[in-house]
Every structure is written in C-alpha cells, then in structure tokens.
Tab-separated table of C-alpha atoms and ligand atoms in Angstrom:
chain	number	residue	atom	x	y	z
T	905	UNK	CA	-0.247	126.169	-7.953
T	906	UNK	CA	3.370	126.434	-8.540
T	907	UNK	CA	3.738	125.014	-12.180
T	908	UNK	CA	5.237	127.331	-14.723
T	909	UNK	CA	2.733	127.578	-17.508
T	910	UNK	CA	5.343	126.924	-20.092
T	911	UNK	CA	5.754	123.349	-18.719
T	912	UNK	CA	1.866	122.719	-18.486
T	913	UNK	CA	0.639	119.659	-20.250
T	914	UNK	CA	-2.405	121.150	-21.727
T	915	UNK	CA	-4.740	118.999	-24.068
T	916	UNK	CA	-6.177	121.624	-26.470
T	917	UNK	CA	-5.988	119.211	-29.400
T	918	UNK	CA	-3.851	116.224	-30.702
T	919	UNK	CA	-2.541	118.290	-33.721
T	920	UNK	CA	-0.077	120.168	-31.167
T	921	UNK	CA	1.258	116.925	-30.022
T	922	UNK	CA	3.335	114.295	-31.604
T	923	UNK	CA	2.335	110.717	-33.162
T	924	UNK	CA	3.928	108.948	-30.299
T	925	UNK	CA	1.913	110.446	-27.683
T	926	UNK	CA	-1.277	109.961	-29.657
T	927	UNK	CA	-0.443	106.124	-30.023
T	928	UNK	CA	0.576	105.906	-26.547
T	929	UNK	CA	-2.746	107.310	-25.213
T	930	UNK	CA	-4.665	105.166	-27.541
T	931	UNK	CA	-2.842	102.121	-25.800
T	932	UNK	CA	-3.535	103.577	-22.491
T	933	UNK	CA	-7.250	103.883	-23.364
T	934	UNK	CA	-7.505	100.350	-24.530
T	935	UNK	CA	-5.688	99.042	-21.222
T	936	UNK	CA	-8.415	101.150	-19.006
T	937	UNK	CA	-11.109	99.368	-21.453
T	938	UNK	CA	-9.486	95.801	-20.677
T	939	UNK	CA	-8.949	96.399	-16.852
T	940	UNK	CA	-11.436	99.016	-15.519
T	941	UNK	CA	-10.448	99.194	-11.989
T	942	UNK	CA	-10.611	102.142	-9.732
T	943	UNK	CA	-7.221	103.176	-8.478
T	944	UNK	CA	-5.697	106.184	-6.401
T	945	UNK	CA	-3.362	107.538	-8.913
T	946	UNK	CA	-4.793	110.745	-8.864
T	947	UNK	CA	-5.327	110.738	-5.215
T	948	UNK	CA	-5.286	114.416	-3.714
T	949	UNK	CA	-5.713	115.921	-7.335
T	950	UNK	CA	-8.702	118.176	-8.093
T	951	UNK	CA	-10.463	118.468	-11.394
T	952	UNK	CA	-12.549	121.435	-12.449
T	953	UNK	CA	-15.073	121.325	-15.316
T	954	UNK	CA	-16.378	124.128	-16.813
T	955	UNK	CA	-19.224	123.774	-19.258
T	956	UNK	CA	-20.347	126.919	-21.273
T	957	UNK	CA	-22.595	124.536	-23.301
T	958	UNK	CA	-24.731	121.187	-22.510
T	959	UNK	CA	-23.405	117.783	-22.405
T	960	UNK	CA	-24.426	114.312	-21.411
T	961	UNK	CA	-21.409	112.062	-22.441
T	962	UNK	CA	-18.374	114.423	-21.759
T	963	UNK	CA	-19.523	115.617	-18.471
T	964	UNK	CA	-20.312	112.244	-16.871
T	965	UNK	CA	-17.482	110.377	-18.392
T	966	UNK	CA	-14.997	113.049	-17.243
T	967	UNK	CA	-16.483	113.237	-13.714
T	968	UNK	CA	-16.267	109.404	-13.603
T	969	UNK	CA	-12.868	109.302	-14.880
T	970	UNK	CA	-11.466	111.776	-12.326
T	971	UNK	CA	-13.152	109.666	-9.647
T	972	UNK	CA	-11.918	106.354	-11.170
T	973	UNK	CA	-8.452	107.643	-10.700
T	974	UNK	CA	-8.862	108.765	-6.948
T	975	UNK	CA	-9.375	112.670	-8.027
T	976	UNK	CA	-12.003	114.904	-6.822
T	977	UNK	CA	-14.072	116.646	-9.645
T	978	UNK	CA	-16.473	119.498	-9.547
T	979	UNK	CA	-18.577	120.578	-12.455
T	980	UNK	CA	-19.540	124.302	-13.095
T	981	UNK	CA	-22.332	125.191	-15.468
T	982	UNK	CA	-21.827	128.750	-16.566
T	983	UNK	CA	-25.035	130.767	-16.269
T	984	UNK	CA	-26.214	128.420	-13.620
T	985	UNK	CA	-24.986	129.498	-10.174
T	986	UNK	CA	-21.877	131.480	-11.641
T	987	UNK	CA	-21.485	134.935	-12.709
T	988	UNK	CA	-21.707	135.591	-16.440
T	989	UNK	CA	-18.022	136.161	-17.937
T	990	UNK	CA	-16.740	138.952	-20.215
T	991	UNK	CA	-13.903	137.474	-22.516
T	992	UNK	CA	-12.550	140.579	-24.510
T	993	UNK	CA	-9.453	142.286	-23.392
T	994	UNK	CA	-9.725	145.950	-22.782
T	995	UNK	CA	-13.686	145.680	-22.245
T	996	UNK	CA	-15.565	148.039	-20.306
T	997	UNK	CA	-17.688	145.755	-18.057
T	998	UNK	CA	-20.650	147.891	-17.622
T	999	UNK	CA	-23.082	145.401	-19.081
T	1000	UNK	CA	-24.548	142.085	-17.605
T	1001	UNK	CA	-21.151	140.107	-17.404
T	1002	UNK	CA	-19.956	140.393	-13.846
T	1003	UNK	CA	-16.647	138.827	-13.927
T	1004	UNK	CA	-13.855	138.591	-16.533
T	1005	UNK	CA	-12.553	135.295	-17.767
T	1006	UNK	CA	-9.045	136.331	-16.559
T	1007	UNK	CA	-10.060	136.396	-13.027
T	1008	UNK	CA	-12.586	133.387	-13.159
T	1009	UNK	CA	-9.753	131.232	-14.651
T	1010	UNK	CA	-7.068	132.666	-12.397
T	1011	UNK	CA	-9.050	131.935	-9.393
T	1012	UNK	CA	-10.129	128.315	-10.429
T	1013	UNK	CA	-6.261	127.653	-11.279
T	1014	UNK	CA	-5.658	128.252	-7.416
T	1015	UNK	CA	-8.249	125.839	-6.383
T	1016	UNK	CA	-7.898	122.837	-8.904
T	1017	UNK	CA	-4.839	120.890	-10.344
T	1018	UNK	CA	-6.584	120.798	-13.837
T	1019	UNK	CA	-9.450	122.380	-15.701
T	1020	UNK	CA	-11.633	120.927	-18.454
T	1021	UNK	CA	-13.570	123.492	-20.512
T	1022	UNK	CA	-16.279	123.257	-23.174
T	1023	UNK	CA	-16.746	126.264	-25.218
T	1024	UNK	CA	-18.630	125.855	-28.503
T	1025	UNK	CA	-18.230	127.791	-31.796
T	1026	UNK	CA	-19.802	131.258	-32.128
T	1027	UNK	CA	-21.250	130.310	-35.625
T	1028	UNK	CA	-20.746	134.019	-36.513
T	1029	UNK	CA	-17.148	134.858	-36.786
T	1030	UNK	CA	-15.246	132.147	-38.699
T	1031	UNK	CA	-11.859	133.298	-38.275
T	1032	UNK	CA	-12.113	133.384	-34.442
T	1033	UNK	CA	-13.846	130.080	-34.279
T	1034	UNK	CA	-11.287	128.399	-36.679
T	1035	UNK	CA	-8.329	129.802	-34.499
T	1036	UNK	CA	-10.151	128.575	-31.373
T	1037	UNK	CA	-9.723	132.036	-29.859
T	1038	UNK	CA	-12.093	131.363	-26.720
T	1039	UNK	CA	-10.371	128.079	-25.816
T	1040	UNK	CA	-6.868	129.711	-26.109
T	1041	UNK	CA	-8.049	132.763	-24.090
T	1042	UNK	CA	-9.276	130.227	-21.359
T	1043	UNK	CA	-6.003	128.306	-21.501
T	1044	UNK	CA	-3.974	131.410	-21.436
T	1045	UNK	CA	-5.295	132.654	-18.142
T	1046	UNK	CA	-4.780	129.222	-16.474
T	1047	UNK	CA	-1.808	128.265	-14.564
T	1048	UNK	CA	-2.804	124.446	-14.365
T	1049	UNK	CA	-3.409	122.140	-17.221
T	1050	UNK	CA	-6.509	122.686	-19.400
T	1051	UNK	CA	-8.494	119.844	-21.160
T	1052	UNK	CA	-10.504	120.662	-24.219
T	1053	UNK	CA	-13.870	119.332	-23.505
T	1054	UNK	CA	-15.084	120.520	-27.329
T	1055	UNK	CA	-14.134	123.813	-28.625
T	1056	UNK	CA	-15.046	125.587	-31.763
T	1057	UNK	CA	-12.954	123.570	-33.843
T	1058	UNK	CA	-11.739	120.360	-31.978
T	1059	UNK	CA	-12.946	117.712	-29.764
T	1060	UNK	CA	-9.769	115.696	-28.662
T	1061	UNK	CA	-11.593	113.645	-26.093
T	1062	UNK	CA	-14.163	112.517	-28.735
T	1063	UNK	CA	-11.121	111.938	-31.205
T	1064	UNK	CA	-9.203	109.693	-28.799
T	1065	UNK	CA	-12.266	107.679	-27.810
T	1066	UNK	CA	-13.080	107.034	-31.370
T	1067	UNK	CA	-9.424	106.080	-32.181
T	1068	UNK	CA	-9.378	103.413	-29.436
T	1069	UNK	CA	-13.085	102.286	-30.513
T	1070	UNK	CA	-11.692	101.695	-34.045
T	1071	UNK	CA	-8.672	99.865	-32.598
T	1072	UNK	CA	-11.032	97.528	-30.782
T	1073	UNK	CA	-13.504	96.898	-33.689
T	1074	UNK	CA	-10.623	95.995	-36.054
T	1075	UNK	CA	-8.403	94.108	-33.408
T	1076	UNK	CA	-5.730	96.666	-33.963
T	1077	UNK	CA	-5.751	96.208	-37.836
T	1078	UNK	CA	-7.150	99.767	-38.536
T	1079	UNK	CA	-4.489	101.192	-41.019
T	1080	UNK	CA	-5.729	100.627	-44.778
T	1081	UNK	CA	-9.472	100.093	-43.536
T	1082	UNK	CA	-11.875	102.476	-45.374
T	1083	UNK	CA	-13.401	105.108	-43.187
T	1084	UNK	CA	-16.265	107.245	-44.443
T	1085	UNK	CA	-17.020	110.633	-42.751
T	1086	UNK	CA	-20.698	110.983	-43.868
T	1087	UNK	CA	-22.353	114.379	-43.841
T	1088	UNK	CA	-26.022	114.387	-42.551
T	1089	UNK	CA	-29.071	116.393	-42.700
T	1090	UNK	CA	-30.067	118.108	-39.401
T	1091	UNK	CA	-32.729	120.510	-38.167
T	1092	UNK	CA	-29.987	122.814	-36.449
T	1093	UNK	CA	-26.602	124.238	-37.716
T	1094	UNK	CA	-24.082	122.173	-35.915
T	1095	UNK	CA	-20.366	123.073	-35.680
T	1096	UNK	CA	-17.453	121.280	-37.022
T	1097	UNK	CA	-15.570	120.189	-33.886
T	1098	UNK	CA	-16.445	116.609	-34.200
T	1099	UNK	CA	-16.186	116.145	-38.081
T	1100	UNK	CA	-12.760	117.727	-37.777
T	1101	UNK	CA	-11.521	115.581	-34.874
T	1102	UNK	CA	-13.085	112.176	-36.500
T	1103	UNK	CA	-11.295	112.942	-39.769
T	1104	UNK	CA	-8.182	113.716	-38.087
T	1105	UNK	CA	-8.342	110.573	-35.855
T	1106	UNK	CA	-9.090	108.112	-38.768
T	1107	UNK	CA	-6.287	109.943	-40.878
T	1108	UNK	CA	-3.883	109.528	-37.974
T	1109	UNK	CA	-4.505	105.883	-37.837
T	1110	UNK	CA	-3.546	105.440	-41.374
T	1111	UNK	CA	-6.946	104.709	-42.545
T	1112	UNK	CA	-8.357	105.504	-46.230
T	1113	UNK	CA	-10.711	108.227	-45.437
T	1114	UNK	CA	-13.585	109.624	-47.698
T	1115	UNK	CA	-15.457	112.792	-46.667
T	1116	UNK	CA	-18.851	112.354	-48.305
T	1117	UNK	CA	-20.605	115.710	-48.348
T	1118	UNK	CA	-22.634	117.897	-50.627
T	1119	UNK	CA	-20.222	120.579	-52.154
T	1120	UNK	CA	-21.472	123.265	-49.929
T	1121	UNK	CA	-20.351	121.363	-46.959
T	1122	UNK	CA	-16.628	120.978	-47.584
T	1123	UNK	CA	-14.567	121.095	-44.450
T	1124	UNK	CA	-11.964	123.609	-43.816
T	1125	UNK	CA	-8.936	123.350	-46.253
T	1126	UNK	CA	-6.545	123.560	-43.316
T	1127	UNK	CA	-8.103	120.706	-41.390
T	1128	UNK	CA	-8.225	118.861	-44.929
T	1129	UNK	CA	-4.496	119.393	-45.455
T	1130	UNK	CA	-3.680	118.465	-41.919
T	1131	UNK	CA	-5.585	115.139	-42.416
T	1132	UNK	CA	-3.943	114.374	-45.750
T	1133	UNK	CA	-0.536	114.835	-44.158
T	1134	UNK	CA	-1.291	112.498	-41.231
T	1135	UNK	CA	-2.793	109.965	-43.407
T	1136	UNK	CA	0.115	110.167	-45.973
T	1137	UNK	CA	2.727	109.489	-43.428
T	1138	UNK	CA	0.971	106.300	-42.260
T	1139	UNK	CA	-0.033	104.859	-45.488
T	1140	UNK	CA	-3.487	105.923	-45.502
T	1141	UNK	CA	-5.268	108.594	-47.835
T	1142	UNK	CA	-8.007	111.332	-47.764
T	1143	UNK	CA	-10.332	112.097	-50.627
T	1144	UNK	CA	-13.668	113.924	-50.845
T	1145	UNK	CA	-16.859	113.340	-52.785
T	1146	UNK	CA	-20.336	114.602	-53.164
T	1147	UNK	CA	-21.876	110.847	-53.918
T	1148	UNK	CA	-22.852	109.620	-50.500
T	1149	UNK	CA	-23.983	106.055	-51.926
T	1150	UNK	CA	-20.850	105.587	-53.840
T	1151	UNK	CA	-18.834	106.416	-50.763
T	1152	UNK	CA	-20.605	103.804	-48.859
T	1153	UNK	CA	-19.489	100.930	-51.332
T	1154	UNK	CA	-17.138	98.700	-49.678
T	1155	UNK	CA	-16.699	100.870	-46.544
T	1156	UNK	CA	-15.493	99.465	-43.415
T	1157	UNK	CA	-16.888	102.318	-41.355
T	1158	UNK	CA	-19.684	105.015	-41.794
T	1159	UNK	CA	-19.073	107.761	-39.320
T	1160	UNK	CA	-22.116	110.047	-39.589
T	1161	UNK	CA	-22.128	113.630	-38.485
T	1162	UNK	CA	-24.199	116.911	-39.263
T	1163	UNK	CA	-22.399	120.065	-39.571
T	1164	UNK	CA	-23.362	123.534	-41.149
T	1165	UNK	CA	-19.558	124.176	-42.242
T	1166	UNK	CA	-18.212	127.526	-43.248
T	1167	UNK	CA	-21.379	128.515	-45.413
T	1168	UNK	CA	-22.992	129.054	-42.019
T	1169	UNK	CA	-20.929	131.996	-41.389
T	1170	UNK	CA	-21.165	133.555	-45.040
T	1171	UNK	CA	-25.012	132.797	-46.203
T	1172	UNK	CA	-26.871	131.318	-43.169
T	1173	UNK	CA	-30.330	131.423	-44.890
T	1174	UNK	CA	-29.057	129.376	-47.914
T	1175	UNK	CA	-27.196	126.980	-45.646
T	1176	UNK	CA	-30.440	126.310	-43.750
T	1177	UNK	CA	-32.324	125.626	-46.904
T	1178	UNK	CA	-29.800	123.185	-48.165
T	1179	UNK	CA	-29.349	121.590	-45.025
T	1180	UNK	CA	-32.915	120.888	-44.297
T	1181	UNK	CA	-34.495	120.781	-47.601
T	1182	UNK	CA	-32.204	120.281	-50.655
T	1183	UNK	CA	-30.106	117.617	-48.966
T	1184	UNK	CA	-32.690	116.113	-46.629
T	1185	UNK	CA	-32.084	112.575	-47.925
T	1186	UNK	CA	-28.487	112.504	-46.824
T	1187	UNK	CA	-29.391	110.290	-43.907
T	1188	UNK	CA	-27.740	106.655	-43.046
T	1189	UNK	CA	-30.180	104.082	-44.020
T	1190	UNK	CA	-30.199	100.195	-44.017
T	1191	UNK	CA	-29.870	100.326	-47.793
T	1192	UNK	CA	-26.755	102.477	-47.510
T	1193	UNK	CA	-25.215	100.227	-44.816
T	1194	UNK	CA	-25.879	97.078	-47.111
T	1195	UNK	CA	-23.442	98.866	-49.700
T	1196	UNK	CA	-20.641	98.507	-47.179
T	1197	UNK	CA	-18.330	95.653	-46.273
T	1198	UNK	CA	-20.309	94.820	-42.974
T	1199	UNK	CA	-19.446	98.466	-42.167
T	1200	UNK	CA	-19.454	99.612	-38.569
T	1201	UNK	CA	-21.842	102.476	-37.987
T	1202	UNK	CA	-20.516	105.230	-35.672
T	1203	UNK	CA	-21.760	108.636	-34.294
T	1204	UNK	CA	-20.343	110.762	-31.376
T	1205	UNK	CA	-24.106	111.202	-30.218
T	1206	UNK	CA	-26.421	112.667	-29.341
T	1207	UNK	CA	-27.946	111.670	-32.470
T	1208	UNK	CA	-31.379	112.369	-34.157
T	1209	UNK	CA	-33.085	109.118	-34.852
T	1210	UNK	CA	-34.470	108.878	-38.519
T	1211	UNK	CA	-33.098	112.286	-39.334
T	1212	UNK	CA	-29.399	111.501	-39.089
T	1213	UNK	CA	-29.576	107.581	-39.070
T	1214	UNK	CA	-32.577	105.259	-39.370
T	1215	UNK	CA	-33.648	103.187	-36.423
T	1216	UNK	CA	-32.742	99.978	-38.288
T	1217	UNK	CA	-29.107	100.936	-38.510
T	1218	UNK	CA	-28.886	102.050	-34.664
T	1219	UNK	CA	-30.533	99.017	-33.517
T	1220	UNK	CA	-28.879	96.773	-35.974
T	1221	UNK	CA	-25.781	94.670	-35.311
T	1222	UNK	CA	-23.155	96.838	-36.812
T	1223	UNK	CA	-23.938	100.057	-34.804
T	1224	UNK	CA	-20.967	100.684	-32.356
T	1225	UNK	CA	-21.847	103.911	-31.204
T	1226	UNK	CA	-22.485	102.968	-27.619
T	1227	UNK	CA	-19.079	101.335	-27.403
T	1228	UNK	CA	-17.840	104.738	-28.784
T	1229	UNK	CA	-19.596	106.553	-25.944
T	1230	UNK	CA	-18.091	103.965	-23.622
T	1231	UNK	CA	-14.437	104.806	-24.715
T	1232	UNK	CA	-14.944	108.374	-23.848
T	1233	UNK	CA	-14.480	107.315	-20.348
T	1234	UNK	CA	-11.488	105.110	-20.903
T	1235	UNK	CA	-9.927	107.706	-23.153
T	1236	UNK	CA	-10.430	110.634	-20.644
T	1237	UNK	CA	-8.522	108.422	-17.857
T	1238	UNK	CA	-5.621	108.063	-20.274
T	1239	UNK	CA	-5.990	111.832	-20.879
T	1240	UNK	CA	-5.847	112.759	-17.207
T	1241	UNK	CA	-2.870	110.366	-16.823
T	1242	UNK	CA	-1.238	112.670	-19.413
T	1243	UNK	CA	-2.048	116.117	-18.140
T	1244	UNK	CA	-0.944	115.125	-14.596
T	1245	UNK	CA	1.812	112.825	-15.815
T	1246	UNK	CA	0.832	110.001	-13.384
A	82	LIG	N1	-20.241	113.309	-27.912
A	82	LIG	C1	-20.296	114.296	-27.004
A	82	LIG	O1	-19.211	115.140	-26.724
A	82	LIG	O2	-21.390	114.060	-26.356
A	82	LIG	P1	-21.943	115.338	-25.233
A	82	LIG	O3	-22.204	116.530	-26.018
A	82	LIG	O4	-23.176	114.845	-24.582
A	82	LIG	O5	-20.918	115.504	-24.199
C-alpha cells in the first residue's frame, strides 16, 4: 500500500472529526437505509477485520457492509488460528506471544486496503484505557485506514448507527428531544465505550441529554465535558442525576446501558457489590417507560432480558433496538465510503 499514513482516513472516533463529516455520514447511512442496494463502488478493495473480543452485530454487519459495496472481506479472530500478539515496545518476547503487533499490523497493511479492529478495555489500567492506547498502537502500526470496531473508550460505528436510528425515529427532528442514558445493573463489569459514544452522539444531535446513574457510576469528566460542548453548540444540553424515575419523566428516548465505570479500576470489590446488589433495581421496566412521552427504548445489544430491561419493554411497541442494530449495517457502509473516499 502506497498511501502516506498522514493522509489516511482512519475512523478511530468521531471526536477527532468535524461536525460536517458527522452529519454527512448520518445522511449517507440514512440513504443506505432508504435504498439498500448492492453496488460495486468498492470493487477491488479488501477489508480485514481483526477481533480481539467477541461480537455478533459488528462482525456480521461490517462483513456485509463490505460485501454490499463490492469489497472482499476477511475476519480474523485473534487467538483462534492466529499467533498471540505482544503489544509493548521493547518487550523481550520470551513468553507465550509469538508475534508483535507491529509485524502483525504491518503485514496485514500489505494485504488489505483497510483494517477494522475490536480491542476492548483492559479494566485494570484506567489511564491507558481512557487514552485508547491499544487502538492507537494498532493504528500507528498500520499503513492503511483503520476503523475502530469498539475500543476501550469509544464505539464510533455504534454511535453513527444510533444517530441515524434517532433521525429515523423522529423524522429528522431530533434536536431538542429528551434523551436519557440510563445506567443499568448487570452481572458483569462492562466497559464504557458504548455509554460514552451514545452520550456523545445524542449531544452531537443537539438533544437534551440526561445521564441517569448512581453517584458511583459517573462517566469520565473528559467525556462529560466533550458532550456538554457538543450539545451547547447545537442548542442542546447535558445533565446528570442519580434519580432514574425522575429522569424518565417526559423523556423521548431511554437508552439503557450497563457500565462498571472508573470505580472498577480503583475498588473492584465495592463496584461489584454496588452493581449487583445495591443498585439491582436499576432496570428499565414498563412502569418506568410509562413515565416517558411515548419514549423509544434503545439498547446497543447484546442485552440481558429481565436484568437490564424487562420483556414487556423489549417486546413492546416502543422498543427500537432491532432498528438500531439494522442501522449498524447502513452506518458502516457510510464509514467504508469515508475511509476509502468512495
Ligand atoms: N453492539 C455491538 O457492538 O454488538 P456486538 O458486540 O455483537 O458487535
């Protein structure tokens, strides 16, 4: 591949890119939803997807997005038929890892025209996770565009799909609507990429956003500041509360998501006890949805039924989680068009 790395159109996260591109790609995703055709726009291109973590939606929708644009797509599951990768600079590789990420990504860059990577948070080193060190290491070793398929702190494919879903749900009149990002109980300590990205997406649509979470589950202050800046520039707002029932009153959207938050890094035992015992009633129920203004229910999936949200909500008329999942395909076609400048 001959492209200079400085001119690569990576998609690591939307916060690195301007509003014009964000809204342009939402429009493109909406066009792909309206007119789902198979084209040959990316004929002759190849896409390699590298998964360090499990996936259903991202894997399949990205494979199909490439194919529907005429590209060839290969998925690599790290640890299943690949060598184990070492990440650190200067590491003495006398342990189990047989290949360094620099060689692995350097080689893949010579085969593929773009790479996608999913690499989750460590859950143990907050500074490194917040700075998305693994994603940046991967992108730094690439000489082709890299698409973030969910990193420690951001999930830009989910964010674009969610934004296009909201535009569809409200016929384009999203600005000014009330969006509640609702923390939920969960048996596992989940990372913050999705709540961060959902919050930023809603703020960047000019919505009035409420983050409803117990005090121990406040999101990173830097993310909150980014969200406030985006919302303010578009006539929206961002606030926080520890009262889920009050947040649901008059809401237009309830976006449920479990996350373990920064406390997971400093006091994992207390965090587990809060998440699974103290706050186990932080679940989206039909009663809570009844407080909304015919609000839509959203979740990125996978979702734990009757833990995060009740059957009655997921199977009810206001749940749009499947449309949300569908939009991952349309959004990722829009993202591939960007990284390849089609
Ligand atoms: N929402 C989402 O990214 O789903 P997967 O983890 O199944 O890809």
